Every structure is written in structure tokens, then in C-alpha cells.
mmCIF file of C-alpha atoms in Angstrom:
data_model
loop_
_atom_site.group_PDB
_atom_site.id
_atom_site.type_symbol
_atom_site.label_atom_id
_atom_site.label_comp_id
_atom_site.label_asym_id
_atom_site.label_seq_id
_atom_site.Cartn_x
_atom_site.Cartn_y
_atom_site.Cartn_z
ATOM 1 C CA UNK A 1 139.874 76.122 235.214
ATOM 2 C CA UNK A 2 143.265 74.997 236.485
ATOM 3 C CA UNK A 3 146.073 74.961 233.979
ATOM 4 C CA UNK A 4 148.855 72.455 233.530
ATOM 5 C CA UNK A 5 150.862 72.113 236.704
ATOM 6 C CA UNK A 6 154.348 70.739 237.151
ATOM 7 C CA UNK A 7 156.260 69.669 240.216
ATOM 8 C CA UNK A 8 158.826 70.511 241.367
ATOM 9 C CA UNK A 9 159.498 73.912 239.897
ATOM 10 C CA UNK A 10 163.207 73.441 240.411
ATOM 11 C CA UNK A 11 165.354 70.434 241.231
ATOM 12 C CA UNK A 12 169.066 70.293 241.907
ATOM 13 C CA UNK A 13 170.652 66.838 241.995
ATOM 14 C CA UNK A 14 174.074 65.326 241.672
ATOM 15 C CA UNK A 15 175.233 63.344 238.706
ATOM 16 C CA UNK A 16 174.188 59.739 239.077
ATOM 17 C CA UNK A 17 171.140 60.450 241.178
ATOM 18 C CA UNK A 18 167.533 59.902 240.205
ATOM 19 C CA UNK A 19 164.896 62.563 239.731
ATOM 20 C CA UNK A 20 161.194 62.258 239.011
ATOM 21 C CA UNK A 21 159.246 65.102 237.482
ATOM 22 C CA UNK A 22 155.491 65.241 237.662
ATOM 23 C CA UNK A 23 152.918 66.807 235.362
ATOM 24 C CA UNK A 24 149.216 67.255 235.937
ATOM 25 C CA UNK A 25 147.454 68.097 232.676
ATOM 26 C CA UNK A 26 144.244 70.032 232.284
ATOM 27 C CA UNK A 27 141.322 67.850 233.280
ATOM 28 C CA UNK A 28 139.808 66.141 230.274
ATOM 29 C CA UNK A 29 142.852 66.489 228.043
ATOM 30 C CA UNK A 30 143.750 63.085 226.702
ATOM 31 C CA UNK A 31 146.914 64.286 224.984
ATOM 32 C CA UNK A 32 149.944 64.898 227.173
ATOM 33 C CA UNK A 33 153.372 65.907 225.897
ATOM 34 C CA UNK A 34 156.817 66.316 227.380
ATOM 35 C CA UNK A 35 159.333 68.779 225.948
ATOM 36 C CA UNK A 36 162.636 70.081 227.197
ATOM 37 C CA UNK A 37 165.056 72.894 226.568
ATOM 38 C CA UNK A 38 168.660 72.265 227.405
ATOM 39 C CA UNK A 39 171.016 75.185 227.848
ATOM 40 C CA UNK A 40 171.263 77.372 224.757
ATOM 41 C CA UNK A 41 169.187 75.068 222.623
ATOM 42 C CA UNK A 42 165.662 75.081 221.297
ATOM 43 C CA UNK A 43 162.646 73.462 222.904
ATOM 44 C CA UNK A 44 162.595 69.825 221.834
ATOM 45 C CA UNK A 45 159.778 67.295 221.841
ATOM 46 C CA UNK A 46 160.350 64.232 224.012
ATOM 47 C CA UNK A 47 157.206 62.158 223.896
ATOM 48 C CA UNK A 48 153.450 62.096 223.659
ATOM 49 C CA UNK A 49 150.746 60.185 225.523
ATOM 50 C CA UNK A 50 147.184 59.589 224.481
ATOM 51 C CA UNK A 51 145.509 58.745 227.744
ATOM 52 C CA UNK A 52 147.806 56.134 229.302
ATOM 53 C CA UNK A 53 149.399 54.976 226.039
ATOM 54 C CA UNK A 54 152.666 56.252 224.618
ATOM 55 C CA UNK A 55 151.901 57.442 221.101
ATOM 56 C CA UNK A 56 155.286 58.786 220.135
ATOM 57 C CA UNK A 57 158.568 58.383 221.992
ATOM 58 C CA UNK A 58 160.776 59.533 219.160
ATOM 59 C CA UNK A 59 162.250 62.436 221.112
ATOM 60 C CA UNK A 60 163.378 60.533 224.189
ATOM 61 C CA UNK A 61 167.167 60.935 224.282
ATOM 62 C CA UNK A 62 168.088 57.539 225.728
ATOM 63 C CA UNK A 63 166.966 54.776 228.060
ATOM 64 C CA UNK A 64 167.835 56.783 231.143
ATOM 65 C CA UNK A 65 164.531 58.545 230.642
ATOM 66 C CA UNK A 66 161.283 56.813 231.569
ATOM 67 C CA UNK A 67 157.859 58.390 231.240
ATOM 68 C CA UNK A 68 154.644 57.002 232.607
ATOM 69 C CA UNK A 69 151.033 58.050 232.718
ATOM 70 C CA UNK A 70 149.203 55.630 234.912
ATOM 71 C CA UNK A 71 145.442 55.823 234.636
ATOM 72 C CA UNK A 72 145.650 58.425 231.933
ATOM 73 C CA UNK A 73 145.779 61.336 234.346
ATOM 74 C CA UNK A 74 149.058 62.749 235.633
ATOM 75 C CA UNK A 75 152.403 61.807 234.148
ATOM 76 C CA UNK A 76 155.872 61.337 235.555
ATOM 77 C CA UNK A 77 159.224 61.609 233.836
ATOM 78 C CA UNK A 78 162.066 59.841 235.603
ATOM 79 C CA UNK A 79 165.706 60.397 234.829
ATOM 80 C CA UNK A 80 167.946 57.645 236.159
ATOM 81 C CA UNK A 81 170.848 58.092 236.469
ATOM 82 C CA UNK A 82 171.018 61.795 235.758
ATOM 83 C CA UNK A 83 173.916 63.179 233.727
ATOM 84 C CA UNK A 84 175.210 66.732 233.461
ATOM 85 C CA UNK A 85 173.773 67.134 229.957
ATOM 86 C CA UNK A 86 170.273 66.476 231.297
ATOM 87 C CA UNK A 87 170.227 69.929 232.876
ATOM 88 C CA UNK A 88 167.560 72.176 231.411
ATOM 89 C CA UNK A 89 163.893 73.042 231.645
ATOM 90 C CA UNK A 90 161.353 70.285 231.201
ATOM 91 C CA UNK A 91 157.936 71.344 229.990
ATOM 92 C CA UNK A 92 154.721 69.411 230.024
ATOM 93 C CA UNK A 93 151.779 70.284 227.808
ATOM 94 C CA UNK A 94 148.304 68.941 227.230
ATOM 95 C CA UNK A 95 145.698 69.329 224.538
ATOM 96 C CA UNK A 96 142.311 68.175 223.446
ATOM 97 C CA UNK A 97 142.141 65.846 220.469
ATOM 98 C CA UNK A 98 140.071 68.286 218.466
ATOM 99 C CA UNK A 99 142.560 71.143 218.871
ATOM 100 C CA UNK A 100 145.962 69.521 218.383
ATOM 101 C CA UNK A 101 147.766 72.773 217.659
ATOM 102 C CA UNK A 102 146.627 74.457 220.846
ATOM 103 C CA UNK A 103 148.770 72.901 223.491
ATOM 104 C CA UNK A 104 148.654 74.237 227.024
ATOM 105 C CA UNK A 105 152.055 74.305 228.631
ATOM 106 C CA UNK A 106 152.973 74.143 232.259
ATOM 107 C CA UNK A 107 155.548 76.487 233.792
ATOM 108 C CA UNK A 108 158.276 73.888 233.493
ATOM 109 C CA UNK A 109 160.641 72.180 235.897
ATOM 110 C CA UNK A 110 164.182 73.493 235.929
ATOM 111 C CA UNK A 111 166.542 70.569 236.444
ATOM 112 C CA UNK A 112 170.123 71.217 237.427
ATOM 113 C CA UNK A 113 172.524 68.290 237.532
ATOM 114 C CA UNK A 114 175.818 69.045 239.271
ATOM 115 C CA UNK B 1 158.369 69.090 208.796
ATOM 116 C CA UNK B 2 158.839 72.508 207.225
ATOM 117 C CA UNK B 3 161.724 74.543 208.601
ATOM 118 C CA UNK B 4 160.975 78.101 209.612
ATOM 119 C CA UNK B 5 163.111 81.226 209.564
ATOM 120 C CA UNK B 6 162.297 84.300 211.610
ATOM 121 C CA UNK B 7 164.277 87.281 212.896
ATOM 122 C CA UNK B 8 166.270 86.626 216.028
ATOM 123 C CA UNK B 9 165.153 89.807 217.708
ATOM 124 C CA UNK B 10 163.005 92.907 217.251
ATOM 125 C CA UNK B 11 162.531 96.119 219.147
ATOM 126 C CA UNK B 12 159.425 98.249 219.371
ATOM 127 C CA UNK B 13 157.791 100.916 221.486
ATOM 128 C CA UNK B 14 154.581 100.927 223.410
ATOM 129 C CA UNK B 15 151.533 101.627 221.286
ATOM 130 C CA UNK B 16 153.125 100.577 218.021
ATOM 131 C CA UNK B 17 152.021 97.742 215.778
ATOM 132 C CA UNK B 18 154.540 94.935 215.509
ATOM 133 C CA UNK B 19 154.774 92.596 212.562
ATOM 134 C CA UNK B 20 156.909 89.476 212.812
ATOM 135 C CA UNK B 21 157.451 87.622 209.564
ATOM 136 C CA UNK B 22 158.258 83.953 209.326
ATOM 137 C CA UNK B 23 159.528 82.188 206.214
ATOM 138 C CA UNK B 24 158.577 78.586 205.534
ATOM 139 C CA UNK B 25 159.466 77.923 201.927
ATOM 140 C CA UNK B 26 158.997 74.167 202.158
ATOM 141 C CA UNK B 27 155.551 74.208 203.706
ATOM 142 C CA UNK B 28 153.464 71.184 202.748
ATOM 143 C CA UNK B 29 149.850 71.110 201.675
ATOM 144 C CA UNK B 30 148.677 69.691 204.974
ATOM 145 C CA UNK B 31 150.726 72.029 207.152
ATOM 146 C CA UNK B 32 149.182 74.639 209.398
ATOM 147 C CA UNK B 33 150.973 77.698 210.735
ATOM 148 C CA UNK B 34 150.901 78.260 214.466
ATOM 149 C CA UNK B 35 152.392 80.969 216.652
ATOM 150 C CA UNK B 36 153.296 80.653 220.293
ATOM 151 C CA UNK B 37 154.431 83.252 222.816
ATOM 152 C CA UNK B 38 156.761 82.609 225.721
ATOM 153 C CA UNK B 39 157.472 84.829 228.703
ATOM 154 C CA UNK B 40 160.526 84.272 230.898
ATOM 155 C CA UNK B 41 160.128 81.400 233.351
ATOM 156 C CA UNK B 42 156.889 80.275 231.723
ATOM 157 C CA UNK B 43 155.902 77.674 229.191
ATOM 158 C CA UNK B 44 154.947 78.677 225.645
ATOM 159 C CA UNK B 45 151.413 79.915 225.138
ATOM 160 C CA UNK B 46 149.329 79.415 221.998
ATOM 161 C CA UNK B 47 148.512 82.683 220.235
ATOM 162 C CA UNK B 48 147.007 81.953 216.859
ATOM 163 C CA UNK B 49 146.830 79.379 214.093
ATOM 164 C CA UNK B 50 145.918 79.543 210.440
ATOM 165 C CA UNK B 51 146.073 77.798 207.099
ATOM 166 C CA UNK B 52 145.641 80.589 204.549
ATOM 167 C CA UNK B 53 144.549 84.222 204.117
ATOM 168 C CA UNK B 54 143.923 86.060 207.364
ATOM 169 C CA UNK B 55 143.002 84.984 210.847
ATOM 170 C CA UNK B 56 142.245 87.372 213.681
ATOM 171 C CA UNK B 57 141.544 86.833 217.336
ATOM 172 C CA UNK B 58 141.516 89.018 220.424
ATOM 173 C CA UNK B 59 145.297 88.890 220.705
ATOM 174 C CA UNK B 60 146.742 89.044 217.201
ATOM 175 C CA UNK B 61 146.259 88.705 213.485
ATOM 176 C CA UNK B 62 147.940 86.227 211.199
ATOM 177 C CA UNK B 63 148.453 87.038 207.545
ATOM 178 C CA UNK B 64 149.255 84.240 205.116
ATOM 179 C CA UNK B 65 149.804 84.963 201.419
ATOM 180 C CA UNK B 66 148.439 82.725 198.708
ATOM 181 C CA UNK B 67 151.684 80.787 198.228
ATOM 182 C CA UNK B 68 151.875 80.160 202.001
ATOM 183 C CA UNK B 69 155.668 80.374 201.939
ATOM 184 C CA UNK B 70 155.627 82.975 204.652
ATOM 185 C CA UNK B 71 153.344 84.325 207.332
ATOM 186 C CA UNK B 72 153.192 87.493 209.405
ATOM 187 C CA UNK B 73 152.096 87.740 212.992
ATOM 188 C CA UNK B 74 150.700 91.188 213.723
ATOM 189 C CA UNK B 75 150.410 92.506 217.266
ATOM 190 C CA UNK B 76 148.378 95.715 217.441
ATOM 191 C CA UNK B 77 149.422 98.462 219.837
ATOM 192 C CA UNK B 78 151.958 96.518 221.860
ATOM 193 C CA UNK B 79 152.567 97.168 225.518
ATOM 194 C CA UNK B 80 155.502 96.383 227.784
ATOM 195 C CA UNK B 81 153.812 93.112 228.708
ATOM 196 C CA UNK B 82 154.159 91.895 225.124
ATOM 197 C CA UNK B 83 157.898 91.568 225.619
ATOM 198 C CA UNK B 84 158.454 87.871 225.003
ATOM 199 C CA UNK B 85 159.791 85.300 222.576
ATOM 200 C CA UNK B 86 157.495 84.516 219.660
ATOM 201 C CA UNK B 87 157.712 81.180 217.886
ATOM 202 C CA UNK B 88 156.470 80.371 214.408
ATOM 203 C CA UNK B 89 155.715 76.677 213.934
ATOM 204 C CA UNK B 90 154.661 74.809 210.843
ATOM 205 C CA UNK B 91 153.355 71.288 210.746
ATOM 206 C CA UNK B 92 150.428 69.015 210.196
ATOM 207 C CA UNK B 93 148.329 67.238 212.716
ATOM 208 C CA UNK B 94 149.494 63.671 212.640
ATOM 209 C CA UNK B 95 147.224 60.690 212.538
ATOM 210 C CA UNK B 96 145.291 60.412 215.749
ATOM 211 C CA UNK B 97 144.753 64.151 215.922
ATOM 212 C CA UNK B 98 147.845 65.250 217.763
ATOM 213 C CA UNK B 99 150.631 67.604 216.868
ATOM 214 C CA UNK B 100 154.281 67.259 217.779
ATOM 215 C CA UNK B 101 155.399 70.864 217.988
ATOM 216 C CA UNK B 102 158.762 71.689 216.441
ATOM 217 C CA UNK B 103 160.187 74.866 217.916
ATOM 218 C CA UNK B 104 162.830 77.026 216.309
ATOM 219 C CA UNK B 105 164.840 79.760 217.969
ATOM 220 C CA UNK B 106 161.958 82.212 217.919
ATOM 221 C CA UNK B 107 161.963 86.005 217.756
ATOM 222 C CA UNK B 108 162.797 87.889 220.907
ATOM 223 C CA UNK B 109 160.571 90.982 220.970
ATOM 224 C CA UNK B 110 161.507 93.816 223.304
ATOM 225 C CA UNK B 111 158.929 96.551 223.838
ATOM 226 C CA UNK B 112 160.304 99.812 225.203
ATOM 227 C CA UNK B 113 158.468 102.631 227.019
#
């Protein structure tokens, strides 16, 4: 069974540019989460989807971040315009409804904003 | 959500048993205790979860005393490949059956030959 995949693995962009991160959850997992770790800090929750609906956006830092999950399958996280403090590793995770504590994480996308 | 406290780092040797203790004095009645493992350049990986007493799986054991104010993750006979960061998380599944994981700093375990 394929795990959670994320693309790209690494992205380097200049301040002010736009970047879109993609996450493909495990097939059949309705729950999809985005987390991130910025330099020297702890992993922080960003938001949660149930199928195509945003269930909890409480962790989204500001309106420069836009997450979508069209059709309830893969998800994208767009940062526009990117700022230096957005640099970090962005993780995606998915889970089944019946096992909410067992989230399967992808390898992450390392975003570097210069 | 209950705050957790765990050692910043630990060292061990191959073949030894490692016990990592996590304090969560403000744990709520509905909270579960979950441990994740993270290797460099990878996402966290679920290890074990429990509510009270003892839980064991093929990877680890989780000991939770009656007052549930702490928990201990036990890794039997560690190997070099167990070198990783271990996170203790406490929280309840929210309505709708999902769980927003709250990560702390974790414990960096180094296993030496």
C-alpha cells in the first residue's frame, strides 16, 4: 500500500514568489492534515480536511496560505506571496476516521524562501 | 490540551532497554497518550497509543500509572536504527473523530554501538 506522498521534496523560491505544495494521502483516508516545522521550532498543526471540506483551519498563520482539497483526494497548499519566515518543512498526514490518533505522515516538503 | 514534558535527549547502547518518561500533569479524562517517532528527513511515525495501564505492540510498550499524570515508552533491546526523536502527545479525539496532534520538542534518542 502506498504511503502519503508529497511533492516537491524541496523547493527554493525568492521572497514574493508563489509556491504550491501537493499532498497525496493514503487511498481511502478521508482525514488529511497539514503541519509545518519552521526553523528551530516544534511541528505545528496548520489545518485539517475531512474529504473536501475544511474542518479546522485554526493553525493557518495568515491569508497568504491557501489550502484546497478538490474532490476529496489530493490536497494543495499554496503560499502567496512567500515570506522569509515561511521557510521550513511542511508535512502532510492522513488518517482513517476510526483511528484518529494514528496519522500517517509524508516525508515533507522543505521550503526555502530566500 | 495537556502540556507534556519529556527529556530533551537520551543516550543508550545497542541491546539495552530504553525507557522514555513523559509528564502530563494536566491530562484530562478524555485524553489519550500517543507516541510518535521521527527519523531525520522523514515525517513522524505512529508508535503506540494508550489510555491507562499497559499497552504493548510489536515495536514498544507503553506504561501508564493509575493517575495518568505520566507515561513511559519502553523500547526493548534498541538498535542503531532506533536513533530518532520520540514525541509524547496527549489529547482527545475531537468531535468528528479526528485528532489535531500537538507536538512538543520531543526526546532525541541516540543509540551507540
